[in-house]
Short mmCIF file of C-alpha atoms and ligand atoms in Angstrom, two decimals:
data_model
loop_
_atom_site.label_atom_id
_atom_site.label_comp_id
_atom_site.label_asym_id
_atom_site.label_seq_id
_atom_site.Cartn_x
_atom_site.Cartn_y
_atom_site.Cartn_z
CA UNK A 22 158.53 39.65 40.67
CA UNK A 23 161.40 40.12 43.12
CA UNK A 24 161.51 43.65 44.52
CA UNK A 25 164.75 45.48 44.01
CA UNK A 26 166.56 46.27 47.32
CA UNK A 27 168.85 48.88 45.79
CA UNK A 28 168.69 51.11 42.75
CA UNK A 29 172.41 51.79 42.64
CA UNK A 30 174.52 49.06 41.12
CA UNK A 31 176.06 47.60 44.24
CA UNK A 32 178.39 45.27 42.34
CA UNK A 33 180.48 48.42 41.80
CA UNK A 34 181.06 48.71 45.50
CA UNK A 35 182.01 45.28 46.72
CA UNK A 36 184.31 46.52 49.50
CA UNK A 37 183.10 47.76 52.89
CA UNK A 38 183.45 51.54 53.28
CA UNK A 39 185.96 52.49 55.95
CA UNK A 40 186.91 56.08 55.19
CA UNK A 41 186.54 58.40 58.17
CA UNK A 42 185.83 61.53 56.15
CA UNK A 43 182.64 59.83 55.01
CA UNK A 44 181.42 58.89 58.49
CA UNK A 45 178.87 60.90 60.45
CA UNK A 46 176.90 60.61 63.64
CA UNK A 47 173.89 61.90 61.77
CA UNK A 48 173.28 62.30 58.03
CA UNK A 49 170.33 64.49 57.14
CA UNK A 50 168.85 64.20 53.68
CA UNK A 51 167.03 67.33 52.57
CA UNK A 52 167.51 71.09 52.78
CA UNK A 53 163.95 72.14 53.59
CA UNK A 54 162.46 73.21 56.90
CA UNK A 55 162.41 69.70 58.39
CA UNK A 56 165.97 68.74 57.43
CA UNK A 57 167.55 72.07 58.44
CA UNK A 58 165.65 72.31 61.71
CA UNK A 59 166.56 68.72 62.63
CA UNK A 60 170.25 69.46 61.96
CA UNK A 61 170.13 72.56 64.15
CA UNK A 62 168.38 70.82 67.03
CA UNK A 63 171.00 68.04 67.19
CA UNK A 64 173.55 68.18 69.95
CA UNK A 65 176.63 70.06 68.77
CA UNK A 66 178.86 67.21 69.83
CA UNK A 67 177.61 65.25 66.82
CA UNK A 68 179.31 65.32 63.44
CA UNK A 69 176.43 66.03 61.07
CA UNK A 70 176.17 66.00 57.27
CA UNK A 71 173.27 67.62 55.41
CA UNK A 72 172.82 66.44 51.83
CA UNK A 73 170.70 68.82 49.72
CA UNK A 74 169.47 67.71 46.32
CA UNK A 75 169.93 71.14 44.77
CA UNK A 76 170.08 74.42 46.66
CA UNK A 77 167.77 75.52 49.49
CA UNK A 78 165.68 77.55 47.04
CA UNK A 79 164.93 74.40 44.98
CA UNK A 80 162.87 72.72 47.70
CA UNK A 81 159.18 72.84 48.51
CA UNK A 82 159.69 74.55 51.86
CA UNK A 83 161.25 77.56 50.17
CA UNK A 84 158.07 78.00 48.09
CA UNK A 85 155.59 77.92 51.00
CA UNK A 86 153.46 81.06 50.80
CA UNK A 87 150.89 80.24 53.37
CA UNK A 88 152.55 80.20 56.70
CA UNK A 89 152.86 78.24 59.85
CA UNK A 90 149.98 77.48 62.21
CA UNK A 91 150.47 78.23 65.85
CA UNK A 92 148.01 78.78 68.63
CA UNK A 93 148.94 82.23 69.97
CA UNK A 94 145.76 84.32 69.88
CA UNK A 95 144.01 85.12 73.15
CA UNK A 96 140.72 83.87 71.63
CA UNK A 97 142.28 80.58 70.41
CA UNK A 98 143.14 77.28 72.11
CA UNK A 99 145.06 74.06 71.43
CA UNK A 100 141.72 72.23 71.55
CA UNK A 101 140.28 74.36 68.73
CA UNK A 102 143.35 73.83 66.51
CA UNK A 103 143.19 70.07 67.24
CA UNK A 104 139.46 70.06 66.36
CA UNK A 105 140.02 71.93 63.06
CA UNK A 106 142.85 69.55 62.13
CA UNK A 107 140.77 66.45 62.89
CA UNK A 108 137.80 67.84 60.99
CA UNK A 109 139.90 68.70 57.85
CA UNK A 110 141.52 65.23 58.12
CA UNK A 111 138.03 63.70 57.72
CA UNK A 112 138.29 61.57 60.87
CA UNK A 113 141.42 59.78 59.65
CA UNK A 114 144.09 61.63 61.74
CA UNK A 115 146.18 60.13 64.50
CA UNK A 116 144.84 62.25 67.33
CA UNK A 117 147.91 61.75 69.57
CA UNK A 118 150.18 62.99 66.80
CA UNK A 119 147.89 65.99 66.16
CA UNK A 120 148.05 66.96 69.84
CA UNK A 121 151.85 66.65 69.86
CA UNK A 122 152.07 68.88 66.75
CA UNK A 123 149.63 71.52 67.99
CA UNK A 124 151.17 71.76 71.48
CA UNK A 125 154.66 71.87 70.00
CA UNK A 126 153.79 74.97 68.00
CA UNK A 127 154.66 77.83 70.37
CA UNK A 128 158.04 76.42 71.40
CA UNK A 129 159.01 75.68 67.78
CA UNK A 130 158.04 79.21 66.76
CA UNK A 131 160.17 80.63 69.59
CA UNK A 132 163.10 78.52 68.35
CA UNK A 133 162.59 79.73 64.80
CA UNK A 134 162.71 83.32 66.04
CA UNK A 135 165.96 82.49 67.87
CA UNK A 136 167.41 81.15 64.61
CA UNK A 137 166.68 84.51 62.99
CA UNK A 138 163.21 84.10 61.44
CA UNK A 139 161.29 87.40 61.30
CA UNK A 140 157.60 86.65 61.39
CA UNK A 141 155.27 89.47 60.31
CA UNK A 142 154.15 91.79 63.08
CA UNK A 143 150.65 93.29 63.26
CA UNK A 144 149.66 96.91 64.04
CA UNK A 145 149.40 95.91 67.73
CA UNK A 146 153.12 95.05 67.79
CA UNK A 147 152.39 91.32 68.26
CA UNK A 148 152.95 88.44 65.83
CA UNK A 149 150.42 88.90 63.05
CA UNK A 150 147.92 86.04 62.75
CA UNK A 151 146.03 85.34 59.52
CA UNK A 152 143.41 82.80 58.52
CA UNK A 153 143.16 80.06 55.88
CA UNK A 154 140.67 77.42 54.82
CA UNK A 155 139.36 75.06 57.51
CA UNK A 156 140.58 77.22 60.39
CA UNK A 157 138.01 78.56 62.84
CA UNK A 158 140.47 81.13 64.18
CA UNK A 159 143.28 83.41 63.03
CA UNK A 160 146.37 81.30 63.79
CA UNK A 161 148.69 81.45 60.74
CA UNK A 162 152.03 83.22 60.97
CA UNK A 163 153.61 84.58 57.81
CA UNK A 164 156.95 86.13 56.87
CA UNK A 165 157.25 88.84 54.23
CA UNK A 166 153.51 88.49 53.50
CA UNK A 167 153.46 85.44 51.23
CA UNK A 168 157.22 84.65 51.37
CA UNK A 169 157.06 82.51 54.54
CA UNK A 170 158.97 79.52 53.23
CA UNK A 171 161.64 81.62 51.63
CA UNK A 172 162.33 83.58 54.85
CA UNK A 173 162.28 80.56 57.14
CA UNK A 174 164.54 78.36 55.00
CA UNK A 175 166.95 81.24 54.41
CA UNK A 176 167.29 81.86 58.15
CA UNK A 177 167.65 78.14 58.96
CA UNK A 178 170.13 77.71 56.09
CA UNK A 179 172.27 80.54 57.48
CA UNK A 180 172.12 79.09 60.99
CA UNK A 181 173.14 75.62 59.67
CA UNK A 182 176.07 77.05 57.74
CA UNK A 183 177.30 78.88 60.82
CA UNK A 184 177.48 75.62 62.81
CA UNK A 185 180.94 74.08 63.00
CA UNK A 186 179.63 70.53 63.51
CA UNK A 187 177.46 70.56 60.38
CA UNK A 188 178.74 70.14 56.84
CA UNK A 189 176.35 70.87 53.99
CA UNK A 190 176.74 69.08 50.65
CA UNK A 191 174.87 70.96 47.92
CA UNK A 192 173.62 69.19 44.79
CA UNK A 193 173.83 65.75 46.44
CA UNK A 194 171.03 63.23 46.13
CA UNK A 195 170.35 60.23 48.36
CA UNK A 196 170.10 57.15 46.20
CA UNK A 197 169.82 54.29 48.66
CA UNK A 198 169.71 53.68 52.41
CA UNK A 199 172.06 51.04 53.78
CA UNK A 200 171.09 48.80 56.68
CA UNK A 201 172.68 45.98 58.64
CA UNK A 202 171.26 43.81 61.41
CA UNK A 203 171.45 46.72 63.85
CA UNK A 204 169.48 49.13 61.64
CA UNK A 205 170.79 52.03 59.56
CA UNK A 206 174.52 51.91 58.75
CA UNK A 207 174.84 54.38 55.88
CA UNK A 208 173.56 55.79 52.61
CA UNK A 209 174.53 55.91 48.98
CA UNK A 210 174.79 59.50 47.80
CA UNK A 211 175.17 60.86 44.28
CA UNK A 212 177.19 64.05 43.87
CA UNK A 213 175.83 64.83 40.40
CA UNK A 214 178.44 62.70 38.70
CA UNK A 215 179.25 59.73 40.88
CA UNK A 216 177.81 57.65 43.66
CA UNK A 217 179.65 57.37 46.98
CA UNK A 218 178.87 55.76 50.30
CA UNK A 219 178.70 57.37 53.70
CA UNK A 220 178.54 55.60 57.00
CA UNK A 221 176.23 57.03 59.65
CA UNK A 222 174.78 56.12 62.99
CA UNK A 223 171.48 57.91 62.30
CA UNK A 224 169.78 59.01 59.11
CA UNK A 225 167.09 61.69 58.96
CA UNK A 226 165.18 61.62 55.69
CA UNK A 227 163.39 64.93 54.92
CA UNK A 228 163.12 64.74 51.17
CA UNK A 229 159.55 66.05 50.62
CA UNK A 230 156.72 64.51 48.67
CA UNK A 231 155.97 63.26 45.20
CA UNK A 232 154.12 66.08 43.43
CA UNK A 233 156.29 65.85 40.34
CA UNK A 234 154.69 62.50 39.55
CA UNK A 235 151.85 64.69 38.29
CA UNK A 236 151.94 66.88 35.20
CA UNK A 237 150.58 69.88 37.12
CA UNK A 238 151.90 70.47 40.61
CA UNK A 239 152.82 73.39 42.82
CA UNK A 240 155.85 71.44 44.01
CA UNK A 241 159.39 71.80 42.65
CA UNK A 242 161.15 69.56 40.16
CA UNK A 243 162.88 67.21 42.62
CA UNK A 244 159.67 66.02 44.25
CA UNK A 245 159.47 62.52 42.85
CA UNK A 246 159.09 60.47 46.00
CA UNK A 247 162.74 59.36 46.06
CA UNK A 248 163.17 59.47 49.82
CA UNK A 249 159.92 57.63 50.39
CA UNK A 250 160.90 54.92 47.89
CA UNK A 251 164.41 54.58 49.42
CA UNK A 252 162.90 54.11 52.91
CA UNK A 253 160.55 51.50 51.57
CA UNK A 254 163.41 49.60 49.93
CA UNK A 255 165.20 49.74 53.30
CA UNK A 256 162.24 48.01 54.97
CA UNK A 257 159.98 50.85 56.16
CA UNK A 258 156.22 50.71 55.98
CA UNK A 259 154.22 53.33 54.03
CA UNK A 260 150.71 54.48 54.90
CA UNK A 261 147.96 56.79 53.59
CA UNK A 262 149.55 56.96 50.17
CA UNK A 263 146.11 57.33 48.51
CA UNK A 264 145.68 60.76 50.11
CA UNK A 265 147.04 63.24 47.60
CA UNK A 266 146.05 66.86 48.18
CA UNK A 267 144.97 69.04 45.27
CA UNK A 268 145.13 72.73 46.17
CA UNK A 269 141.99 74.48 44.97
CA UNK A 270 143.61 77.69 43.79
CA UNK A 271 146.75 77.28 41.69
CA UNK A 272 147.31 80.01 39.11
CA UNK A 273 145.62 78.90 35.86
CA UNK A 274 148.23 80.60 33.67
CA UNK A 275 151.33 78.43 33.22
CA UNK A 276 153.44 76.93 30.48
CA UNK A 277 153.50 73.20 29.78
CA UNK A 278 156.06 71.40 31.96
CA UNK A 279 156.52 74.35 34.30
CA UNK A 280 155.82 74.21 38.05
CA UNK A 281 152.41 75.70 38.70
CA UNK A 282 152.39 78.86 40.78
CA UNK A 283 150.19 78.87 43.87
CA UNK A 284 147.67 81.52 44.80
CA UNK A 285 147.76 81.08 48.56
CA UNK A 286 144.72 80.12 50.52
CA UNK A 287 145.53 83.14 52.67
CA UNK A 288 144.05 85.23 49.84
CA UNK A 289 140.66 83.65 50.60
CA UNK A 290 141.51 83.94 54.29
CA UNK A 291 141.63 87.72 53.79
CA UNK A 292 138.22 87.77 52.05
CA UNK A 293 138.67 86.74 48.39
CA UNK A 294 135.67 84.93 46.90
CA UNK A 295 135.61 82.19 44.25
CA UNK A 296 133.48 83.01 41.23
CA UNK A 297 132.58 81.20 38.01
CA UNK A 298 132.87 82.85 34.59
CA UNK A 299 129.32 84.19 35.04
CA UNK A 300 130.37 86.04 38.15
CA UNK A 301 128.43 83.76 40.53
CA UNK A 302 129.88 83.01 44.00
CA UNK A 303 129.33 79.28 43.72
CA UNK A 304 130.70 78.37 47.17
CA UNK A 305 127.62 80.18 48.56
CA UNK A 306 125.15 78.08 46.52
CA UNK A 307 122.73 76.01 48.65
CA UNK A 308 124.19 72.60 49.53
CA UNK A 309 127.79 73.80 49.66
CA UNK A 310 129.87 73.52 52.83
CA UNK A 311 128.90 75.93 55.68
CA UNK A 312 132.45 77.40 55.66
CA UNK A 313 131.87 78.33 51.98
CA UNK A 314 135.10 79.64 50.38
CA UNK A 315 137.04 78.69 53.50
CA UNK A 316 135.90 75.06 53.60
CA UNK A 317 138.67 72.41 53.83
CA UNK A 318 140.76 72.06 50.64
CA UNK A 319 139.39 68.74 49.40
CA UNK A 320 135.85 70.13 49.54
CA UNK A 321 136.71 73.38 47.76
CA UNK A 322 138.68 71.44 45.12
CA UNK A 323 135.74 69.14 44.28
CA UNK A 324 133.32 72.07 44.30
CA UNK A 325 135.56 73.88 41.74
CA UNK A 326 135.86 70.80 39.52
CA UNK A 327 132.10 70.39 39.56
CA UNK A 328 131.56 74.09 38.83
CA UNK A 329 134.04 74.05 35.91
CA UNK A 330 132.12 71.13 34.43
CA UNK A 331 128.72 72.76 35.05
CA UNK A 332 129.58 76.05 33.35
CA UNK A 333 132.04 74.61 30.77
CA UNK A 334 135.29 76.28 31.75
CA UNK A 335 138.80 75.09 32.65
CA UNK A 336 139.17 77.59 35.49
CA UNK A 337 137.36 79.66 38.09
CA UNK A 338 138.26 83.10 39.37
CA UNK A 339 139.30 84.68 42.63
CA UNK A 340 137.60 88.01 43.25
CA UNK A 341 139.85 90.03 45.60
CA UNK A 342 137.89 93.30 45.28
CA UNK A 343 137.01 93.27 49.02
CA UNK A 344 140.67 94.27 49.64
CA UNK A 345 142.32 97.59 48.88
CA UNK A 346 145.18 97.58 46.34
CA UNK A 347 147.58 98.63 49.06
CA UNK A 348 146.47 95.86 51.44
CA UNK A 349 146.62 93.19 48.69
CA UNK A 350 150.07 94.22 47.49
CA UNK A 351 151.52 94.42 51.01
CA UNK A 352 150.00 91.13 52.11
CA UNK A 353 150.84 89.20 48.92
CA UNK A 354 153.92 90.69 47.24
CA UNK A 355 154.97 87.43 45.52
CA UNK A 356 151.48 86.81 44.17
CA UNK A 357 151.17 90.45 43.07
CA UNK A 358 154.42 90.20 41.11
CA UNK A 359 153.34 86.94 39.40
CA UNK A 360 149.93 88.38 38.49
CA UNK A 361 151.50 91.58 37.11
CA UNK A 362 153.94 89.53 35.00
CA UNK A 363 150.89 87.98 33.41
CA UNK A 364 148.95 91.21 32.88
CA UNK A 365 146.55 90.68 35.81
CA UNK A 366 146.16 93.52 38.34
CA UNK A 367 144.36 92.52 41.54
CA UNK A 368 142.20 93.61 43.22
CA UNK A 369 140.74 95.20 40.05
CA UNK A 370 141.19 92.02 37.97
CA UNK A 371 139.96 88.53 38.75
CA UNK A 372 142.72 85.91 39.26
CA UNK A 373 142.16 82.73 37.21
CA UNK A 374 142.76 79.57 39.26
CA UNK A 375 142.19 75.80 39.12
CA UNK A 376 142.95 72.81 41.39
CA UNK A 377 146.46 71.36 41.08
CA UNK A 378 148.43 68.67 42.92
CA UNK A 379 150.02 70.21 46.00
CA UNK A 380 150.84 67.74 48.80
CA UNK A 381 151.02 64.08 49.81
CA UNK A 382 149.45 63.25 53.17
CA UNK A 383 150.85 59.71 53.15
CA UNK A 384 154.44 58.62 53.37
CA UNK A 385 156.79 56.62 55.57
CA UNK A 386 155.15 55.52 58.82
CA UNK A 387 156.77 57.27 61.81
CA UNK A 388 156.01 57.45 65.49
CA UNK A 389 155.78 60.53 67.75
CA UNK A 390 159.58 60.91 67.61
CA UNK A 391 159.69 60.66 63.81
CA UNK A 392 161.20 57.15 64.19
CA UNK A 393 160.58 54.52 61.53
CA UNK A 394 160.60 50.74 62.11
CA UNK A 395 164.29 50.68 61.10
CA UNK A 396 166.64 51.59 64.01
CA UNK A 397 168.43 54.88 63.44
CA UNK A 398 166.19 55.89 60.53
CA UNK A 399 163.97 58.97 61.04
CA UNK A 400 161.64 60.66 58.56
CA UNK A 401 160.21 64.18 58.88
CA UNK A 402 158.14 66.57 56.82
CA UNK A 403 156.12 65.62 53.77
CA UNK A 404 157.96 62.31 53.27
CA UNK A 405 156.64 61.10 56.65
CA UNK A 406 153.23 59.81 57.62
CA UNK A 407 152.92 60.87 61.28
CA UNK A 408 149.12 60.72 60.85
CA UNK A 409 148.64 64.41 61.64
CA UNK A 410 147.04 65.17 58.30
CA UNK A 411 144.65 62.24 58.04
CA UNK A 412 142.89 62.18 54.72
CA UNK A 413 143.28 65.88 54.00
CA UNK A 414 145.79 68.32 55.40
CA UNK A 415 144.64 71.50 57.11
CA UNK A 416 146.26 74.60 55.59
CA UNK A 417 149.66 75.57 57.04
CA UNK A 418 149.92 72.50 59.26
CA UNK A 419 152.68 71.11 57.04
CA UNK A 420 155.29 73.64 58.06
CA UNK A 421 154.34 73.19 61.70
CA UNK A 422 154.63 69.40 61.33
CA UNK A 423 158.10 69.85 59.75
CA UNK A 424 159.55 71.73 62.68
CA UNK A 425 157.78 69.95 65.55
CA UNK A 426 158.70 66.45 64.41
CA UNK A 427 162.18 67.42 63.19
CA UNK A 428 162.85 68.76 66.70
CA UNK A 429 161.50 65.56 68.26
CA UNK A 430 163.70 63.41 65.98
CA UNK A 431 166.75 65.47 66.99
CA UNK A 432 165.86 65.25 70.69
CA UNK A 433 165.44 61.47 70.42
CA UNK A 434 168.86 61.15 68.76
CA UNK A 435 170.38 63.41 71.43
CA UNK A 436 168.94 61.16 74.15
CA UNK A 437 169.77 57.85 72.42
CA UNK A 438 173.20 58.02 70.80
CA UNK A 439 174.13 55.21 68.36
CA UNK A 440 177.72 54.53 67.33
CA UNK A 441 178.92 55.05 63.80
CA UNK A 442 179.23 51.57 62.30
CA UNK A 443 182.76 50.40 61.44
CA UNK A 444 181.70 49.54 57.93
CA UNK A 445 178.78 49.90 55.60
CA UNK A 446 178.00 46.84 53.51
CA UNK A 447 175.41 46.13 50.91
CA UNK A 448 174.49 42.48 51.32
CA UNK A 449 173.93 40.44 48.20
CA UNK A 450 175.45 41.93 45.05
CA UNK A 451 173.27 42.65 42.08
CA UNK A 452 174.66 42.65 38.56
CA UNK A 453 172.39 44.65 36.31
CA UNK A 454 173.60 45.14 32.78
CA UNK A 455 170.52 46.33 30.87
CA UNK A 456 170.85 49.93 29.68
CA UNK A 457 168.19 52.52 28.88
CA UNK A 458 169.36 55.86 27.46
CA UNK A 459 168.51 59.13 29.24
CA UNK A 460 166.09 60.51 26.57
CA UNK A 461 163.95 57.38 26.98
CA UNK A 462 164.10 57.71 30.79
CA UNK A 463 162.89 61.31 30.57
CA UNK A 464 160.13 60.36 28.17
CA UNK A 465 159.01 57.58 30.55
CA UNK A 466 158.87 60.11 33.41
CA UNK A 467 156.39 62.07 31.26
CA UNK A 468 154.36 58.85 30.95
CA UNK A 469 154.13 58.56 34.72
CA UNK A 470 152.95 62.16 34.92
CA UNK A 471 150.32 61.54 32.25
CA UNK A 472 149.02 58.38 33.98
CA UNK A 473 148.87 60.04 37.39
CA UNK A 474 147.22 63.20 36.09
CA UNK A 475 144.65 61.51 33.96
CA UNK A 476 143.85 58.47 36.10
CA UNK A 477 144.83 59.22 39.71
CA UNK A 478 143.60 62.78 40.19
CA UNK A 479 141.23 64.45 42.66
CA UNK A 480 138.29 62.39 41.33
CA UNK A 481 139.01 58.71 40.82
CA UNK A 482 137.26 55.64 39.44
CA UNK A 483 138.16 52.03 40.04
CA UNK A 484 138.40 51.50 36.27
CA UNK A 485 140.87 54.32 35.73
CA UNK A 486 142.94 53.26 38.73
CA UNK A 487 143.17 49.74 37.34
CA UNK A 488 144.33 51.15 33.99
CA UNK A 489 146.93 53.24 35.83
CA UNK A 490 148.13 50.17 37.72
CA UNK A 491 148.61 48.26 34.45
CA UNK A 492 150.57 51.08 32.85
CA UNK A 493 152.81 51.56 35.84
CA UNK A 494 153.42 47.81 36.13
CA UNK A 495 154.59 47.76 32.51
CA UNK A 496 157.06 50.56 33.30
CA UNK A 497 158.20 48.71 36.42
CA UNK A 498 158.86 45.53 34.41
CA UNK A 499 160.80 47.53 31.82
CA UNK A 500 163.06 49.05 34.48
CA UNK A 501 163.35 46.53 37.30
CA UNK A 502 166.63 45.09 35.99
CA UNK A 503 168.13 48.22 34.46
CA UNK A 504 171.64 49.36 35.40
CA UNK A 505 170.90 53.01 36.25
CA UNK A 506 173.84 55.29 35.61
CA UNK A 507 172.46 58.75 36.43
CA UNK A 508 170.06 60.60 38.73
CA UNK A 509 167.34 60.74 36.07
CA UNK A 510 167.22 56.94 36.17
CA UNK A 511 167.15 56.87 39.97
CA UNK A 512 164.33 59.43 40.04
CA UNK A 513 162.37 57.49 37.44
CA UNK A 514 162.59 54.15 39.20
CA UNK A 515 161.68 55.68 42.55
CA UNK A 516 158.88 57.57 40.80
CA UNK A 517 157.46 54.40 39.28
CA UNK A 518 157.48 52.72 42.72
CA UNK A 519 155.91 55.67 44.56
CA UNK A 520 153.25 56.08 41.88
CA UNK A 521 152.45 52.36 42.20
CA UNK A 522 152.17 52.74 45.97
CA UNK A 523 149.68 55.63 45.50
CA UNK A 524 147.60 53.61 43.03
CA UNK A 525 147.64 50.41 45.11
CA UNK A 526 146.57 52.34 48.23
CA UNK A 527 143.83 54.09 46.21
CA UNK A 528 142.55 50.75 44.92
CA UNK A 529 142.46 49.24 48.34
CA UNK A 530 140.28 52.00 49.78
CA UNK A 531 136.91 51.78 48.05
CA UNK A 532 135.13 54.41 50.15
CA UNK A 533 135.58 58.14 49.55
CA UNK A 534 137.21 59.96 52.42
CA UNK A 535 138.94 63.34 52.50
CA UNK A 536 141.10 63.86 49.44
CA UNK A 537 140.48 60.27 48.22
CA UNK A 538 137.24 60.55 46.23
CA UNK A 539 136.38 57.34 44.39
CA UNK A 540 133.47 56.01 42.37
CA UNK A 541 133.06 52.67 40.50
C1 SIN B 258 148.75 78.12 50.75
O1 SIN B 258 149.38 79.15 50.96
O2 SIN B 258 147.61 78.11 50.35
C2 SIN B 258 149.44 76.83 50.94
C3 SIN B 258 149.74 76.60 52.33
C4 SIN B 258 149.72 75.14 52.65
O3 SIN B 258 149.92 74.32 51.76
O4 SIN B 258 149.40 74.83 53.77
#
């Protein structure tokens, strides 16, 4: 079956785009940490557009509770952070990329402070460092206790809006990436009602992951792998798509269809213990990982799934009684509020949790400057596969990766200017006429979520993956020649493609490694 190059109907746009108000030196797609930081680090001589799918608060970065890793402690070292990252990544990381990320930490943190980010300060007056799973040392910075993402994205958003050379377009979605023989030449953007074309010399895609292809995810609604799928259609390679991270401790109380609230790993970092319904601390049972409750995420997730099966429960519990009420509430104000809303009062009450989709380690292959194989096209943040996370991401390395590689992308663009192309063209026209109504599109999105949740979860079998592949292929065949007329259709088609990429990658790796756990 011929792969579809575009999902917008390019027969509607058969003239080259020449308008100057739609031409930018750099177009950034995404309003999370990576996109905003990249925009700020670009030379101010550039005319920059930032297209944000919703508002800043709708993205994954805004939700990040756990903080940002950075080697700052006198007892810590870059080598120890590198070693912890490689160990969590189960031997599958790109070590050069890990070193670049770890060493880039202190400078990126200084820049964030310059942009107005207020990291939490400890009693000693220095930046406060906390601990999370898989880390041998305290090296996680937070803001507002567990409101790290909210504080960082708000500060970056304000800084971006104060820049004269940057224009932000809210509620705008990237539909397709346009290329010519020189590389990137533009993008198709939807403004909520219509598609339009922009020309650009460079495009930075920072659109996040694909958690919303699962029924239960800690990620927000827009995370359907659209940026990843658009890059693939534009000719980029994907890698490590089989590595989907399931966070061990998402809040077990949630309504159907609602984003699942996270109980940060920092809670275990401050001494909380996982217990089963019988009150047993099962991470301390013989045969469990030596780091017990603070073992890497994939290990804790599988231990919880096994324990839930063993005792016959759909959840386990976080015992936070080693902390005082005052300490818990000051350290975790967002979590406290969510628990209280649901009638749970830590540290007196246990917090019910279970594993839930949280992050995608794979994505668009990029080099140490966030460059893809397409000239002028850069990808940063969760949509990218720099190789820093390997088969399982170490806690709070994602935010660090966002800023370090966004900065490197911007620096590369600053050093290597490209000219804005005179026109953006689409190549061969496609004339799709088949229509599918929106209710059916939304219902098919639910089918993807069901397939991915039931057949492509934290524990996989070849048989279930083959069933998933068949079901996704049927959806692909149904939609490959549809004339999409709205963003729901675009999200669905990209979702089908990204889900198929995850399943294909999972089927081609028959050994278990990190988050990819597979049996026959
Ligand atoms: C958490 O707070 O547990 C999540 C942080 C992360 O995903 O690294």
